DNA sequence: GCGCGCATACTGATATTCCAGTTTCCCTGC
DNA sequence: GCAGGGAAACTGGAATATCAGTATGCGCGC
């Protein structure tokens, strides 16, 4: 028996359903960074045992969206500035590779499809009242399609895994800035479609690097929170760190 | 209560222990490609419930070492030629990035450490009777240290995840060829230490590409097995694909 | 002899239950 | 008023039992 959820989507397992729901909540912002997720409560809420929930959270932790400490809770990950910069270095490596392959093997139909997609993404980015999850989904799709058109399944998968994390950080404070209309993705696709692999790679590299800079800038307040957060564990940390008297001397 | 295993290593959880054991067995070759792993039997053998075993296998499936179909068994993954080529494309992207960073920021001490490591790796590679798991561990360590010296945790993690899979494929048929002594890793490290980032990147790119070519060549017989393997499921596949009579017309 | 169908013995998926470690917060003693 | 101790309520980890789908092998019918 398959279950149905809000959007009438069928999942092949309860774990897949839980994964999808939690991921969407994080990306939508319903679960803020640092917020604690209880497996029991979530399982009760979703009407399933907490085993599939546990499996889903494990997968999300593997992707870097969550962080958990044994027997002490799972929470939405608060990145450090090193995390964000490192993450974008990985993305740069993967997506530049994809851009290079794309420029070499993409068909005309695919190029047209991506051009249309880029227009929609840029259009949504300039609308301050656009649905956050909708924008992120479309943005992910654009980058995923580039990788798919590069005809390398392993690369698509790797990029897809990194994108969940990027999406989590992408929209933080985005609407607060009130940016004007941009053409960043249309410019990118134009370069990818020109046929010059080196130019495509350089275009993608700049795109990712500028994304990184904006992400670091927007996440700036959270870095302080992340640093402060450790303080709340001060007491237990002291407990843990206090060495046995015999070994201290 | 912590448990002990053969090598007297303590694990923080049963799942971590199971993960480590299964991973080692695959890399060592005790579990051949295509071999079916039963969670129940493995759990009994390891003296634990099959829940931590299940968790461990799930993680290995994430990393691409295993493949499972719901309710039909988990087996050691048999790659297609596309899998292998795609995998090395991802590795090329990541490790070239690491090489570039390494050339820019590594200290003299680190360079010396890696040179020594490279000598040991090349030395082991030329010994036909060397322990397979030992060689793979050392080889992984070399590449991991390059990433670590690049001062980017996210990149190190990404490379580490890809390496488990690469190791699985690396030793297949290695001893059968009877290669003479090589200096591939020493040459690589030399280029990385020269200080020229572009030259370092190019050196790593060539290293990965030549690894890919050798892997594809060695795995050649398995690609046929993988293609044949589907035949054993022909009957059930027919079952699945037969549409309900009412919908067929 | 060959192909199909069904019973059986597997597989993983899930629910329930219990256990051990962590965190929290109140309450006591100073 | 505040630091420290301790109990209670939380957390995730693991064990057991059960469910549902898949593969296989035997036997029946052609």
XYZ file of C-alpha atoms (C1' of nucleotides) in Angstrom:
558
model
C 0.000 0.000 0.000
C 1.415 3.359 -1.002
C 0.769 6.482 0.991
C -0.262 9.866 -0.189
C 0.951 13.219 1.080
C 0.019 16.839 0.618
C 1.159 17.195 -2.974
C -0.297 13.806 -3.911
C 3.149 12.449 -4.552
C 3.687 8.728 -4.153
C 6.859 7.542 -2.488
C 8.393 4.147 -2.767
C 9.087 4.024 0.952
C 8.217 5.861 4.107
C 11.838 6.836 4.513
C 11.844 8.505 1.103
C 8.711 10.410 2.059
C 10.195 11.589 5.336
C 13.400 12.599 3.593
C 11.534 14.653 1.049
C 9.351 16.386 3.627
C 12.189 17.330 5.955
C 14.360 18.498 3.093
C 11.565 20.690 1.827
C 10.958 22.160 5.267
C 14.597 23.083 5.634
C 14.782 24.647 2.196
C 11.507 26.463 2.702
C 12.807 27.905 5.931
C 10.212 26.295 8.204
C 13.109 24.704 10.004
C 15.601 27.439 10.792
C 19.319 26.868 11.114
C 20.190 25.512 14.536
C 16.683 24.273 15.193
C 16.475 20.887 16.875
C 14.584 18.073 15.188
C 13.134 15.331 17.344
C 12.810 11.990 15.582
C 9.968 10.891 17.838
C 7.879 14.010 17.411
C 8.467 14.050 13.683
C 7.536 10.388 13.401
C 4.319 10.978 15.332
C 3.499 13.978 13.207
C 4.067 12.115 9.951
C 2.183 9.076 11.170
C 5.043 6.634 10.916
C 7.536 4.933 13.158
C 10.755 6.805 13.849
C 12.851 4.247 12.042
C 12.157 5.584 8.547
C 12.456 9.082 9.987
C 15.806 8.135 11.415
C 16.928 6.827 8.061
C 15.844 10.036 6.352
C 17.648 12.236 8.860
C 20.752 10.107 8.481
C 20.739 10.715 4.762
C 20.271 14.436 5.273
C 23.133 14.426 7.736
C 25.248 12.662 5.170
C 24.467 15.434 2.719
C 25.489 18.009 5.283
C 22.112 19.624 5.969
C 21.900 18.324 9.510
C 24.352 17.709 12.288
C 23.785 15.270 15.115
C 25.653 14.199 18.183
C 25.013 10.735 19.606
C 22.144 10.764 22.105
C 22.100 14.543 22.195
C 19.878 15.601 19.348
C 19.828 16.405 15.665
C 19.732 19.978 14.460
C 19.807 21.935 11.250
C 23.452 22.633 10.575
C 24.841 26.085 11.269
C 27.840 26.502 8.995
C 31.129 28.119 9.822
C 32.713 30.449 7.313
C 35.156 27.652 6.469
C 32.246 25.314 5.757
C 30.709 27.733 3.288
C 33.927 28.556 1.505
C 34.950 24.910 1.347
C 31.579 23.917 0.048
C 31.812 26.356 -2.810
C 35.314 25.160 -3.643
C 33.879 21.673 -4.122
C 30.998 23.004 -6.171
C 33.400 25.017 -8.295
C 35.402 21.899 -9.084
C 32.350 19.846 -10.011
C 30.374 22.436 -11.925
C 33.320 23.721 -13.919
C 33.892 20.145 -15.020
C 30.212 19.888 -15.971
C 30.356 23.164 -17.880
C 33.333 21.965 -19.858
C 31.601 18.726 -20.828
C 28.347 20.541 -21.535
C 30.013 22.899 -23.985
C 31.457 19.887 -25.760
C 28.463 17.558 -26.062
C 25.165 19.396 -25.485
C 22.656 19.391 -28.339
C 20.902 22.458 -29.738
C 17.602 21.407 -28.168
C 19.230 21.156 -24.783
C 20.823 24.552 -25.154
C 17.464 26.097 -25.967
C 15.831 24.360 -23.028
C 18.446 25.698 -20.653
C 18.181 29.199 -22.041
C 14.461 29.209 -21.299
C 15.117 27.799 -17.852
C 17.723 30.487 -17.113
C 15.235 33.211 -18.020
C 12.717 31.808 -15.561
C 15.329 31.538 -12.801
C 16.552 35.100 -13.241
C 12.999 36.314 -13.412
C 12.091 34.640 -10.135
C 15.266 35.908 -8.489
C 14.233 39.492 -9.113
C 10.784 39.018 -7.591
C 11.014 39.687 -3.870
C 7.717 37.912 -3.145
C 8.527 34.715 -5.050
C 8.103 31.416 -3.233
C 11.434 30.481 -1.776
C 11.160 26.736 -2.308
C 9.927 27.200 -5.839
C 12.910 29.365 -6.692
C 15.377 26.957 -5.129
C 13.858 23.985 -6.936
C 14.093 25.744 -10.255
C 17.640 26.881 -9.576
C 18.658 23.360 -8.654
C 17.005 22.066 -11.780
C 18.996 24.443 -13.957
C 22.312 23.312 -12.559
C 21.231 19.675 -12.587
C 20.213 19.855 -16.222
C 23.618 21.253 -17.126
C 25.227 18.227 -15.517
C 22.750 15.836 -17.113
C 23.381 17.269 -20.548
C 27.082 16.701 -19.886
C 26.236 12.970 -20.187
C 27.892 11.916 -16.961
C 25.613 10.330 -14.385
C 28.196 10.267 -11.620
C 28.840 13.987 -12.040
C 25.108 14.754 -11.958
C 24.744 12.818 -8.742
C 27.701 14.511 -7.111
C 26.406 17.940 -8.042
C 22.907 17.099 -6.879
C 24.256 16.126 -3.477
C 26.110 19.406 -3.046
C 23.132 21.473 -4.135
C 20.874 20.603 -1.231
C 23.362 22.250 1.076
C 23.880 25.247 -1.156
C 20.132 25.773 -1.332
C 19.891 25.801 2.430
C 22.235 28.746 2.595
C 21.191 30.490 -0.555
C 17.996 32.177 0.448
C 19.040 33.340 3.885
C 18.483 37.075 3.911
C 17.992 37.116 0.175
C 14.787 39.099 0.201
C 16.100 41.600 2.704
C 18.498 43.147 0.256
C 15.958 44.174 -2.374
C 18.076 43.482 -5.422
C 17.156 44.732 -8.844
C 16.700 42.465 -11.848
C 19.733 40.370 -12.757
C 20.800 38.277 -15.716
C 23.403 36.119 -13.987
C 22.048 32.768 -15.167
C 21.214 33.921 -18.648
C 24.770 35.200 -19.003
C 26.076 31.898 -17.724
C 24.066 29.792 -20.158
C 25.082 32.041 -23.017
C 28.731 31.311 -22.289
C 28.091 27.595 -21.948
C 26.310 27.479 -25.286
C 28.962 29.374 -27.242
C 30.898 26.165 -27.849
C 34.262 27.178 -26.412
C 34.991 24.758 -23.579
C 37.566 26.955 -21.862
C 35.282 29.972 -21.964
C 32.418 27.855 -20.612
C 34.584 26.644 -17.752
C 35.704 30.175 -16.916
C 32.112 31.417 -17.052
C 30.963 28.767 -14.626
C 33.917 29.389 -12.357
C 33.029 33.063 -12.058
C 29.389 32.228 -11.493
C 30.214 29.928 -8.590
C 32.773 32.275 -7.082
C 30.365 35.195 -7.096
C 27.730 32.930 -5.545
C 30.211 32.085 -2.852
C 30.965 35.707 -2.088
C 27.295 36.553 -1.800
C 26.651 33.510 0.391
C 29.486 34.400 2.740
C 28.215 37.937 2.970
C 24.616 36.933 3.693
C 25.565 34.247 6.217
C 27.836 36.617 8.133
C 25.419 37.002 11.088
C 25.051 33.231 11.392
C 28.776 32.703 11.748
C 28.584 34.690 14.966
C 25.593 32.665 16.130
C 27.453 29.473 15.364
C 30.417 30.649 17.388
C 28.183 31.685 20.288
C 26.141 28.505 20.131
C 28.959 26.512 21.678
C 28.435 28.498 24.861
C 25.115 26.822 25.550
C 26.946 23.544 25.870
C 29.555 25.023 28.175
C 28.459 23.088 31.229
C 28.420 19.686 29.592
C 31.586 20.533 27.741
C 33.269 21.260 31.037
C 32.028 17.929 32.270
C 33.466 16.143 29.275
C 36.728 18.010 29.259
C 37.495 17.634 32.945
C 40.174 14.957 32.942
C 40.417 12.303 35.650
C 42.536 13.665 38.494
C 45.047 10.871 38.120
C 45.752 11.811 34.521
C 45.676 15.561 34.932
C 49.004 15.918 36.713
C 29.968 -0.650 27.036
C 32.317 -0.561 24.105
C 33.032 -3.616 22.006
C 36.305 -4.918 20.724
C 36.973 -6.462 17.358
C 39.823 -8.293 15.689
C 42.172 -5.323 15.381
C 41.356 -4.115 18.899
C 39.778 -0.981 17.524
C 37.018 0.665 19.554
C 34.018 2.044 17.725
C 31.601 4.629 18.965
C 28.644 2.627 17.726
C 27.824 -0.813 16.436
C 26.846 0.688 13.115
C 30.288 2.244 12.737
C 31.865 -1.095 13.498
C 29.723 -2.908 10.936
C 30.475 -0.220 8.373
C 34.180 -0.540 8.889
C 34.151 -4.333 8.720
C 32.079 -4.566 5.566
C 34.068 -1.838 3.854
C 37.288 -3.624 4.669
C 35.947 -6.928 3.379
C 34.960 -5.371 0.082
C 38.303 -3.640 -0.342
C 40.179 -6.747 0.675
C 38.278 -8.743 -1.899
C 36.604 -11.139 0.547
C 33.324 -9.891 -0.854
C 33.548 -10.089 -4.627
C 31.646 -7.796 -6.942
C 28.085 -8.979 -7.409
C 28.081 -11.007 -4.218
C 24.883 -10.804 -2.207
C 25.038 -9.593 1.388
C 22.331 -10.690 3.784
C 21.680 -8.285 6.641
C 20.422 -11.046 8.900
C 23.344 -13.381 8.359
C 25.842 -10.575 8.723
C 24.158 -9.378 11.905
C 24.280 -12.888 13.371
C 27.900 -13.260 12.391
C 28.896 -9.937 13.944
C 26.853 -10.589 17.057
C 24.545 -7.631 16.718
C 21.034 -6.868 15.598
C 20.496 -6.178 11.920
C 19.530 -2.589 12.558
C 23.094 -1.263 12.873
C 24.074 -3.562 10.013
C 21.298 -2.066 7.955
C 22.527 1.423 8.769
C 26.054 0.515 7.772
C 24.978 -1.007 4.458
C 22.876 2.051 3.750
C 25.886 4.274 4.187
C 27.957 2.070 1.900
C 25.173 2.258 -0.646
C 25.321 6.065 -0.450
C 28.994 5.868 -1.229
C 28.288 3.660 -4.208
C 29.980 0.463 -3.026
C 26.732 -1.465 -2.766
C 23.527 -1.558 -4.713
C 20.227 -2.734 -3.334
C 16.750 -3.181 -4.658
C 13.871 -2.982 -2.195
C 13.113 -6.355 -0.649
C 15.311 -8.148 -3.148
C 18.763 -8.094 -1.667
C 21.883 -5.997 -1.332
C 24.952 -6.811 -3.379
C 28.405 -5.456 -4.032
C 28.036 -3.113 -6.959
C 29.128 -4.231 -10.397
C 29.936 -1.074 -12.313
C 29.144 -0.341 -15.918
C 31.801 1.266 -18.079
C 29.837 4.525 -17.782
C 29.970 4.262 -13.991
C 33.733 3.927 -13.982
C 34.383 6.691 -16.476
C 31.933 9.022 -14.733
C 33.459 8.278 -11.380
C 36.899 9.252 -12.594
C 35.530 12.441 -14.130
C 34.283 13.418 -10.675
C 37.575 12.471 -9.087
C 39.471 14.457 -11.699
C 37.436 17.551 -10.894
C 37.955 17.229 -7.150
C 41.572 16.183 -7.067
C 42.742 18.721 -9.624
C 41.169 21.371 -7.414
C 42.990 19.904 -4.420
C 46.289 19.824 -6.319
C 45.913 23.466 -7.221
C 45.289 24.476 -3.629
C 48.040 22.200 -2.387
C 50.622 23.802 -4.628
C 49.588 27.184 -3.273
C 49.457 26.593 0.468
C 51.320 23.427 1.485
C 54.247 23.817 3.874
C 57.698 22.343 3.375
C 57.111 19.784 6.111
C 53.957 18.608 4.419
C 55.708 18.316 1.089
C 58.415 16.160 2.623
C 55.825 13.981 4.356
C 54.008 13.389 1.090
C 57.205 12.604 -0.763
C 57.995 9.873 1.745
C 54.430 8.581 1.490
C 54.610 8.483 -2.303
C 57.771 6.401 -2.168
C 56.055 3.858 0.069
C 52.989 3.712 -2.184
C 55.025 3.178 -5.351
C 57.131 0.621 -3.576
C 54.093 -1.378 -2.490
C 52.548 -1.117 -5.947
C 55.518 -2.897 -7.459
C 55.379 -5.781 -4.983
C 53.042 -8.441 -6.368
C 52.626 -10.129 -2.981
C 51.772 -6.963 -1.041
C 48.625 -6.982 1.077
C 45.843 -5.535 -0.997
C 44.047 -3.718 1.810
C 47.280 -2.282 3.116
C 48.158 -0.870 -0.270
C 44.711 0.629 -0.773
C 44.765 2.225 2.681
C 48.116 3.803 2.017
C 47.065 4.985 -1.418
C 43.912 6.535 0.012
C 45.977 8.193 2.704
C 48.256 9.789 0.153
C 45.396 11.357 -1.742
C 43.613 12.326 1.459
C 46.691 14.066 2.805
C 46.989 16.097 -0.370
C 43.437 17.317 0.170
C 44.019 17.941 3.865
C 47.120 19.996 3.150
C 44.990 22.044 0.761
C 43.269 23.373 3.909
C 39.740 22.669 2.770
C 37.735 20.282 4.915
C 34.806 20.029 2.534
C 37.122 19.058 -0.306
C 38.834 16.432 1.820
C 35.499 14.905 2.710
C 34.306 14.855 -0.871
C 37.505 13.182 -2.043
C 37.388 10.670 0.787
C 33.883 9.644 -0.225
C 34.898 9.015 -3.818
C 37.963 7.064 -2.840
C 36.149 4.133 -1.243
C 34.617 3.380 -4.593
C 37.830 3.875 -6.496
C 39.613 1.482 -4.152
C 37.006 -1.183 -4.785
C 37.818 -1.156 -8.452
C 41.497 -0.472 -8.224
C 42.937 -3.821 -7.265
C 40.803 -5.973 -9.514
C 43.245 -7.974 -11.582
C 46.141 -5.811 -10.460
C 48.417 -8.659 -9.521
C 47.617 -10.638 -12.628
C 49.440 -8.238 -14.889
C 52.818 -8.396 -13.221
C 53.867 -4.795 -13.691
C 57.390 -3.612 -13.172
C 58.351 -0.931 -10.666
C 56.705 2.441 -11.239
C 57.196 5.971 -10.012
C 53.741 7.336 -10.775
C 53.044 8.791 -7.345
C 56.538 10.091 -6.792
C 56.309 11.913 -10.121
C 52.931 13.301 -9.110
C 54.123 14.633 -5.774
C 57.165 16.173 -7.416
C 54.927 18.210 -9.671
C 52.664 19.236 -6.798
C 55.626 20.444 -4.777
C 57.225 22.508 -7.526
C 55.047 25.485 -6.639
C 53.427 26.092 -10.025
C 49.681 25.713 -9.501
C 48.859 25.144 -13.163
C 51.570 22.530 -13.538
C 50.340 20.833 -10.362
C 46.798 20.757 -11.678
C 47.919 19.324 -14.999
C 50.049 16.713 -13.251
C 47.114 15.561 -11.156
C 44.812 15.557 -14.152
C 47.126 13.219 -16.018
C 47.509 11.013 -12.978
C 43.748 10.576 -12.645
C 43.179 10.090 -16.359
C 45.802 7.385 -16.582
C 44.266 5.739 -13.502
C 40.935 5.812 -15.269
C 42.320 4.170 -18.384
C 43.914 1.410 -16.377
C 40.733 0.879 -14.346
C 38.579 0.637 -17.450
C 40.999 -1.839 -18.955
C 41.132 -4.021 -15.850
C 37.391 -3.981 -15.270
C 36.648 -4.924 -18.868
C 35.631 -8.515 -18.037
C 33.273 -7.285 -15.310
C 31.360 -5.039 -17.661
C 30.319 -8.169 -19.527
C 29.318 -9.876 -16.287
C 27.272 -6.852 -15.320
C 25.484 -6.945 -18.653
C 24.852 -10.662 -18.364
C 23.692 -10.404 -14.799
C 20.431 -8.780 -15.833
C 19.492 -11.995 -17.594
C 19.064 -13.829 -14.322
C 16.273 -11.442 -13.472
C 14.576 -11.842 -16.835
C 11.674 -13.813 -15.484
C 10.774 -11.442 -12.686
C 11.335 -8.497 -14.983
C 8.736 -9.913 -17.306
C 6.412 -10.207 -14.340
C 6.912 -6.597 -13.376
C 6.575 -5.272 -16.880
C 3.388 -7.169 -17.733
C 0.678 -4.508 -17.447
C -2.771 -5.281 -16.022
C -5.000 -6.598 -18.797
C -7.523 -3.840 -18.307
C -4.903 -1.153 -18.886
C -3.039 -2.895 -21.667
C -5.628 -2.351 -24.376
C 10.706 -31.982 -23.049
C 9.182 -27.352 -22.057
C 6.790 -23.505 -20.110
C 3.853 -21.761 -16.727
C 2.007 -21.383 -11.868
C 2.222 -21.709 -7.158
C 4.277 -22.733 -2.482
C 8.180 -21.745 0.174
C 12.128 -19.665 1.846
C 14.399 -16.058 1.433
C 14.991 -10.591 1.247
C 14.444 -5.718 3.202
C 10.924 -2.434 5.518
C 8.584 -1.127 9.482
C 6.615 -1.065 14.257
C 7.245 -1.564 18.986
C 9.900 -1.687 22.931
C 13.563 -0.930 25.898
C 18.135 1.041 27.170
C 21.884 4.330 27.955
C 23.673 8.855 27.598
C 22.640 14.046 27.490
C 20.357 18.114 28.595
C 17.558 20.838 31.273
C 15.825 22.893 35.178
C 14.564 23.163 39.756
C 16.031 22.954 44.323
C 19.210 23.039 47.921
C 23.172 24.954 50.429
C 26.197 28.659 50.839
C 21.857 36.017 44.515
C 24.405 32.282 42.811
C 27.036 28.072 42.129
C 26.561 23.203 42.305
C 23.964 18.789 42.700
C 20.569 15.817 41.175
C 16.228 14.227 39.314
C 13.322 14.122 35.406
C 12.495 14.437 30.675
C 14.487 14.454 26.777
C 17.696 12.517 23.037
C 19.393 8.745 19.796
C 20.957 3.601 19.690
C 19.843 -0.987 19.568
C 17.041 -5.479 20.017
C 13.082 -8.070 18.857
C 8.975 -9.218 16.342
C 6.201 -8.839 12.389
C 4.865 -7.525 7.651
C 5.175 -7.441 2.717
C 7.515 -8.180 -1.548
C 10.940 -11.091 -4.338
C 13.412 -15.169 -6.049
C 13.569 -19.895 -6.534
C 12.466 -24.578 -7.202
C 9.230 -28.055 -7.552
C 5.372 -30.005 -9.865
C 1.563 -29.847 -12.964
C -0.340 -29.404 -17.591
C 0.531 -29.141 -22.373
